[in-house]
């Protein structure tokens, strides 16, 4: 007998890092571009500054997507907030600052949009990052009927989030079929697994659903592959191709 799947208040289509490749990733500008294409749910990465402020950044270092250099975790938010996080992408976005989680929360809540918030801890700071991010989500989305889904590749980060905010929904991100990952997701009280799309097929969807987990995939940019995954019964698709796919309607 199949397990009862958890309630799922998030749209099926989720825009990767705000707007995929159309805007500088993990910035408010990216969210606005994604929304201009009709997207109503987003994914982004969050980590901590040296003084514990959650802000959006994928890499451990600043070099690729900002005007800064070195480890992001070594700078306080006052210094990080003055960097240029848009000029690397194109001149049109030059001067776009890094986004704090607080600013993103305000924008998302004003517009009624959903969020998959990937906890991206600096190595060695996994559990604390999960704790701090979860506490901030509780504060920033207080009273909201649909707070973000907290996801991470790092089980320690999800354990930290659970210890601080057990009622927030969690998802384990899976990039390879490592032994025991499903057991880890269940032990962490996750409501979903988000796998690399190459790992997902109808059999894995059925296995996850049987275990009581939602099945999501990243990062799917090919329409034919998206159609295969929809036919397999996945519960959500994260994509860069915000100008190719037609997103869900209003939440």
Tab-separated table of C-alpha atoms in Angstrom:
chain	number	residue	atom	x	y	z
A	1	UNK	CA	0.000	0.000	0.000
A	2	UNK	CA	1.424	3.360	-1.021
A	3	UNK	CA	2.186	5.919	1.655
A	4	UNK	CA	0.146	9.100	1.821
A	5	UNK	CA	2.104	11.877	0.157
A	6	UNK	CA	2.653	15.095	2.117
A	7	UNK	CA	0.735	18.224	1.223
A	8	UNK	CA	2.552	20.141	-1.487
A	9	UNK	CA	1.778	23.859	-1.762
A	10	UNK	CA	4.476	24.677	-4.336
A	11	UNK	CA	4.041	25.127	-8.089
A	12	UNK	CA	5.296	22.360	-10.391
A	13	UNK	CA	7.705	24.612	-12.314
A	14	UNK	CA	10.560	26.272	-10.410
A	15	UNK	CA	12.959	28.841	-11.878
A	16	UNK	CA	16.591	27.977	-11.123
A	17	UNK	CA	18.492	30.717	-9.271
A	18	UNK	CA	15.783	33.225	-10.157
A	19	UNK	CA	15.840	33.308	-13.937
A	20	UNK	CA	18.260	30.645	-15.121
A	21	UNK	CA	20.833	32.207	-17.449
A	22	UNK	CA	18.803	35.301	-18.339
A	23	UNK	CA	20.011	37.392	-15.400
A	24	UNK	CA	22.768	37.285	-12.782
A	25	UNK	CA	21.964	34.287	-10.616
A	26	UNK	CA	20.752	34.656	-7.043
A	27	UNK	CA	19.994	38.374	-7.303
A	28	UNK	CA	16.752	40.265	-6.937
A	29	UNK	CA	17.149	41.232	-10.581
A	30	UNK	CA	16.991	37.541	-11.491
A	31	UNK	CA	13.783	37.061	-9.538
A	32	UNK	CA	12.238	40.032	-11.300
A	33	UNK	CA	13.252	38.700	-14.712
A	34	UNK	CA	11.851	35.289	-13.870
A	35	UNK	CA	8.592	36.847	-12.729
A	36	UNK	CA	8.401	38.882	-15.934
A	37	UNK	CA	8.296	35.566	-17.809
A	38	UNK	CA	5.378	34.418	-15.688
A	39	UNK	CA	7.228	32.332	-13.108
A	40	UNK	CA	5.726	32.078	-9.646
A	41	UNK	CA	8.175	29.762	-7.863
A	42	UNK	CA	11.936	30.086	-7.610
A	43	UNK	CA	15.045	28.309	-6.387
A	44	UNK	CA	18.068	30.048	-4.909
A	45	UNK	CA	21.151	29.345	-2.806
A	46	UNK	CA	21.779	30.766	0.664
A	47	UNK	CA	24.868	30.847	2.869
A	48	UNK	CA	26.173	32.918	5.776
A	49	UNK	CA	28.389	35.988	5.896
A	50	UNK	CA	31.166	36.218	8.478
A	51	UNK	CA	28.721	37.875	10.881
A	52	UNK	CA	25.979	35.307	10.310
A	53	UNK	CA	23.733	37.133	7.841
A	54	UNK	CA	22.031	34.770	5.355
A	55	UNK	CA	22.542	35.962	1.778
A	56	UNK	CA	22.316	34.508	-1.700
A	57	UNK	CA	25.387	32.923	-3.285
A	58	UNK	CA	26.071	29.567	-4.895
A	59	UNK	CA	29.860	29.261	-4.692
A	60	UNK	CA	32.046	29.212	-1.609
A	61	UNK	CA	34.097	32.026	-3.160
A	62	UNK	CA	33.065	35.377	-4.565
A	63	UNK	CA	35.193	35.312	-7.698
A	64	UNK	CA	32.795	33.873	-10.295
A	65	UNK	CA	29.654	35.929	-9.683
A	66	UNK	CA	30.734	39.108	-7.898
A	67	UNK	CA	33.394	41.792	-8.020
A	68	UNK	CA	34.916	40.329	-4.856
A	69	UNK	CA	37.517	37.636	-4.342
A	70	UNK	CA	38.112	34.923	-1.777
A	71	UNK	CA	35.758	33.148	0.578
A	72	UNK	CA	32.390	34.775	1.073
A	73	UNK	CA	32.313	33.509	4.655
A	74	UNK	CA	35.293	35.704	5.530
A	75	UNK	CA	33.500	39.012	4.926
A	76	UNK	CA	30.759	40.698	6.965
A	77	UNK	CA	27.488	41.531	5.299
A	78	UNK	CA	28.306	45.254	5.173
A	79	UNK	CA	31.238	44.467	2.871
A	80	UNK	CA	29.404	41.834	0.850
A	81	UNK	CA	26.437	44.119	0.247
A	82	UNK	CA	28.671	46.663	-1.523
A	83	UNK	CA	29.918	44.198	-4.156
A	84	UNK	CA	28.735	44.092	-7.757
A	85	UNK	CA	26.887	40.804	-8.329
A	86	UNK	CA	25.590	41.661	-11.795
A	87	UNK	CA	28.420	42.983	-13.929
A	88	UNK	CA	29.887	39.520	-14.542
A	89	UNK	CA	26.693	38.588	-16.387
A	90	UNK	CA	26.238	41.607	-18.636
A	91	UNK	CA	26.492	45.386	-18.676
A	92	UNK	CA	22.729	45.645	-18.286
A	93	UNK	CA	23.019	44.309	-14.742
A	94	UNK	CA	26.238	46.038	-13.679
A	95	UNK	CA	25.983	47.316	-10.123
A	96	UNK	CA	23.318	44.819	-9.022
A	97	UNK	CA	24.162	44.057	-5.378
A	98	UNK	CA	24.119	40.664	-3.684
A	99	UNK	CA	20.735	39.850	-2.185
A	100	UNK	CA	20.126	39.233	1.492
A	101	UNK	CA	17.597	36.569	2.405
A	102	UNK	CA	15.594	39.312	4.124
A	103	UNK	CA	15.280	41.288	0.879
A	104	UNK	CA	14.305	38.189	-1.080
A	105	UNK	CA	11.697	37.242	1.511
A	106	UNK	CA	10.116	40.689	1.367
A	107	UNK	CA	9.893	40.586	-2.428
A	108	UNK	CA	8.551	37.035	-2.579
A	109	UNK	CA	5.926	37.640	0.076
A	110	UNK	CA	4.735	40.874	-1.517
A	111	UNK	CA	4.221	39.017	-4.778
A	112	UNK	CA	2.889	35.748	-3.373
A	113	UNK	CA	5.645	33.591	-4.880
A	114	UNK	CA	7.000	30.242	-3.672
A	115	UNK	CA	10.603	29.342	-2.910
A	116	UNK	CA	12.890	26.316	-2.811
A	117	UNK	CA	15.703	27.612	-0.615
A	118	UNK	CA	18.882	25.595	-1.015
A	119	UNK	CA	21.094	25.768	2.065
A	120	UNK	CA	24.608	26.035	0.640
A	121	UNK	CA	26.925	26.050	3.662
A	122	UNK	CA	30.577	26.944	3.596
A	123	UNK	CA	32.435	23.641	4.211
A	124	UNK	CA	32.768	22.989	7.919
A	125	UNK	CA	29.780	25.164	8.834
A	126	UNK	CA	26.970	22.869	7.704
A	127	UNK	CA	24.887	22.413	10.832
A	128	UNK	CA	25.133	26.022	12.034
A	129	UNK	CA	24.135	27.295	8.591
A	130	UNK	CA	21.040	25.109	8.661
A	131	UNK	CA	20.161	26.363	12.133
A	132	UNK	CA	20.601	30.046	11.281
A	133	UNK	CA	18.810	29.864	7.940
A	134	UNK	CA	15.849	28.012	9.439
A	135	UNK	CA	15.564	30.542	12.241
A	136	UNK	CA	15.582	33.390	9.728
A	137	UNK	CA	12.954	31.681	7.592
A	138	UNK	CA	10.710	31.385	10.626
A	139	UNK	CA	11.166	35.093	11.323
A	140	UNK	CA	10.930	36.385	7.750
A	141	UNK	CA	7.947	34.231	6.758
A	142	UNK	CA	6.131	34.468	10.100
A	143	UNK	CA	2.411	33.904	9.553
A	144	UNK	CA	2.889	32.913	5.911
A	145	UNK	CA	0.904	29.774	4.995
A	146	UNK	CA	3.625	28.699	2.557
A	147	UNK	CA	7.137	29.213	3.898
A	148	UNK	CA	10.042	28.035	1.737
A	149	UNK	CA	10.998	24.441	1.181
A	150	UNK	CA	14.456	24.021	2.747
A	151	UNK	CA	16.706	21.831	0.598
A	152	UNK	CA	20.366	20.859	0.754
A	153	UNK	CA	22.902	18.344	-0.469
A	154	UNK	CA	24.305	18.360	3.058
A	155	UNK	CA	22.400	16.205	5.570
A	156	UNK	CA	24.082	18.088	8.436
A	157	UNK	CA	22.528	21.342	7.223
A	158	UNK	CA	19.090	19.752	7.072
A	159	UNK	CA	19.584	18.313	10.561
A	160	UNK	CA	20.422	21.799	11.813
A	161	UNK	CA	17.315	23.183	10.136
A	162	UNK	CA	15.161	20.458	11.652
A	163	UNK	CA	16.509	21.104	15.141
A	164	UNK	CA	15.588	24.784	14.870
A	165	UNK	CA	12.358	24.624	12.877
A	166	UNK	CA	11.013	21.073	12.714
A	167	UNK	CA	7.760	22.114	11.031
A	168	UNK	CA	9.432	23.642	7.996
A	169	UNK	CA	9.421	21.322	4.993
A	170	UNK	CA	12.780	19.834	4.044
A	171	UNK	CA	14.146	18.098	0.952
A	172	UNK	CA	17.373	16.200	0.366
A	173	UNK	CA	19.216	17.109	-2.829
A	174	UNK	CA	20.878	14.144	-4.529
A	175	UNK	CA	23.458	14.465	-7.300
A	176	UNK	CA	24.637	10.838	-7.454
A	177	UNK	CA	23.067	7.553	-6.414
A	178	UNK	CA	25.113	7.244	-3.227
A	179	UNK	CA	24.341	4.336	-0.912
A	180	UNK	CA	21.579	4.948	1.599
A	181	UNK	CA	20.490	8.389	0.492
A	182	UNK	CA	16.798	7.525	0.660
A	183	UNK	CA	17.192	6.231	4.212
A	184	UNK	CA	18.983	9.471	5.112
A	185	UNK	CA	16.152	11.551	3.643
A	186	UNK	CA	13.603	9.607	5.670
A	187	UNK	CA	15.674	9.814	8.846
A	188	UNK	CA	15.854	13.588	8.425
A	189	UNK	CA	12.077	13.818	8.184
A	190	UNK	CA	12.224	15.149	4.635
A	191	UNK	CA	9.061	15.535	2.589
A	192	UNK	CA	10.836	15.355	-0.776
A	193	UNK	CA	13.943	14.292	-2.627
A	194	UNK	CA	15.277	16.500	-5.406
A	195	UNK	CA	17.580	14.503	-7.658
A	196	UNK	CA	19.650	15.324	-10.690
A	197	UNK	CA	17.286	14.620	-13.547
A	198	UNK	CA	19.535	11.862	-14.922
A	199	UNK	CA	18.816	9.796	-11.807
A	200	UNK	CA	15.045	10.059	-12.040
A	201	UNK	CA	12.742	7.654	-13.851
A	202	UNK	CA	9.296	6.196	-13.282
A	203	UNK	CA	10.698	3.469	-11.020
A	204	UNK	CA	12.395	5.984	-8.729
A	205	UNK	CA	9.291	8.180	-8.671
A	206	UNK	CA	7.281	5.154	-7.567
A	207	UNK	CA	9.896	4.260	-4.950
A	208	UNK	CA	9.866	7.773	-3.522
A	209	UNK	CA	6.093	7.988	-3.514
A	210	UNK	CA	5.910	4.574	-1.826
A	211	UNK	CA	8.180	5.975	0.883
A	212	UNK	CA	5.960	9.032	1.317
A	213	UNK	CA	8.286	11.513	-0.403
A	214	UNK	CA	7.640	13.904	-3.240
A	215	UNK	CA	9.920	13.489	-6.269
A	216	UNK	CA	11.501	16.575	-7.856
A	217	UNK	CA	14.330	17.041	-10.347
A	218	UNK	CA	16.951	19.587	-11.365
A	219	UNK	CA	18.076	21.145	-13.753
A	220	UNK	CA	15.918	20.258	-16.781
A	221	UNK	CA	16.264	22.500	-19.823
A	222	UNK	CA	15.269	20.159	-22.660
A	223	UNK	CA	11.529	20.002	-23.473
A	224	UNK	CA	11.696	16.335	-24.494
A	225	UNK	CA	13.317	15.373	-21.198
A	226	UNK	CA	10.808	17.464	-19.277
A	227	UNK	CA	7.973	15.619	-21.026
A	228	UNK	CA	9.526	12.254	-20.089
A	229	UNK	CA	9.767	13.267	-16.453
A	230	UNK	CA	6.218	14.600	-16.365
A	231	UNK	CA	5.013	11.286	-17.811
A	232	UNK	CA	7.023	9.504	-15.093
A	233	UNK	CA	5.015	11.369	-12.452
A	234	UNK	CA	7.500	13.808	-10.926
A	235	UNK	CA	6.123	16.455	-8.578
A	236	UNK	CA	8.291	19.356	-9.715
A	237	UNK	CA	10.914	20.470	-12.192
A	238	UNK	CA	13.650	23.045	-11.616
A	239	UNK	CA	14.848	24.679	-14.834
A	240	UNK	CA	17.057	27.388	-16.284
A	241	UNK	CA	14.836	27.610	-19.361
A	242	UNK	CA	12.402	30.189	-18.046
A	243	UNK	CA	11.953	31.540	-21.574
A	244	UNK	CA	11.164	28.090	-22.995
A	245	UNK	CA	8.742	26.434	-20.607
A	246	UNK	CA	5.366	27.847	-19.634
A	247	UNK	CA	5.230	28.126	-15.867
A	248	UNK	CA	2.244	27.495	-13.616
A	249	UNK	CA	-0.394	30.132	-13.230
A	250	UNK	CA	-0.817	32.337	-10.156
A	251	UNK	CA	-0.226	30.575	-6.854
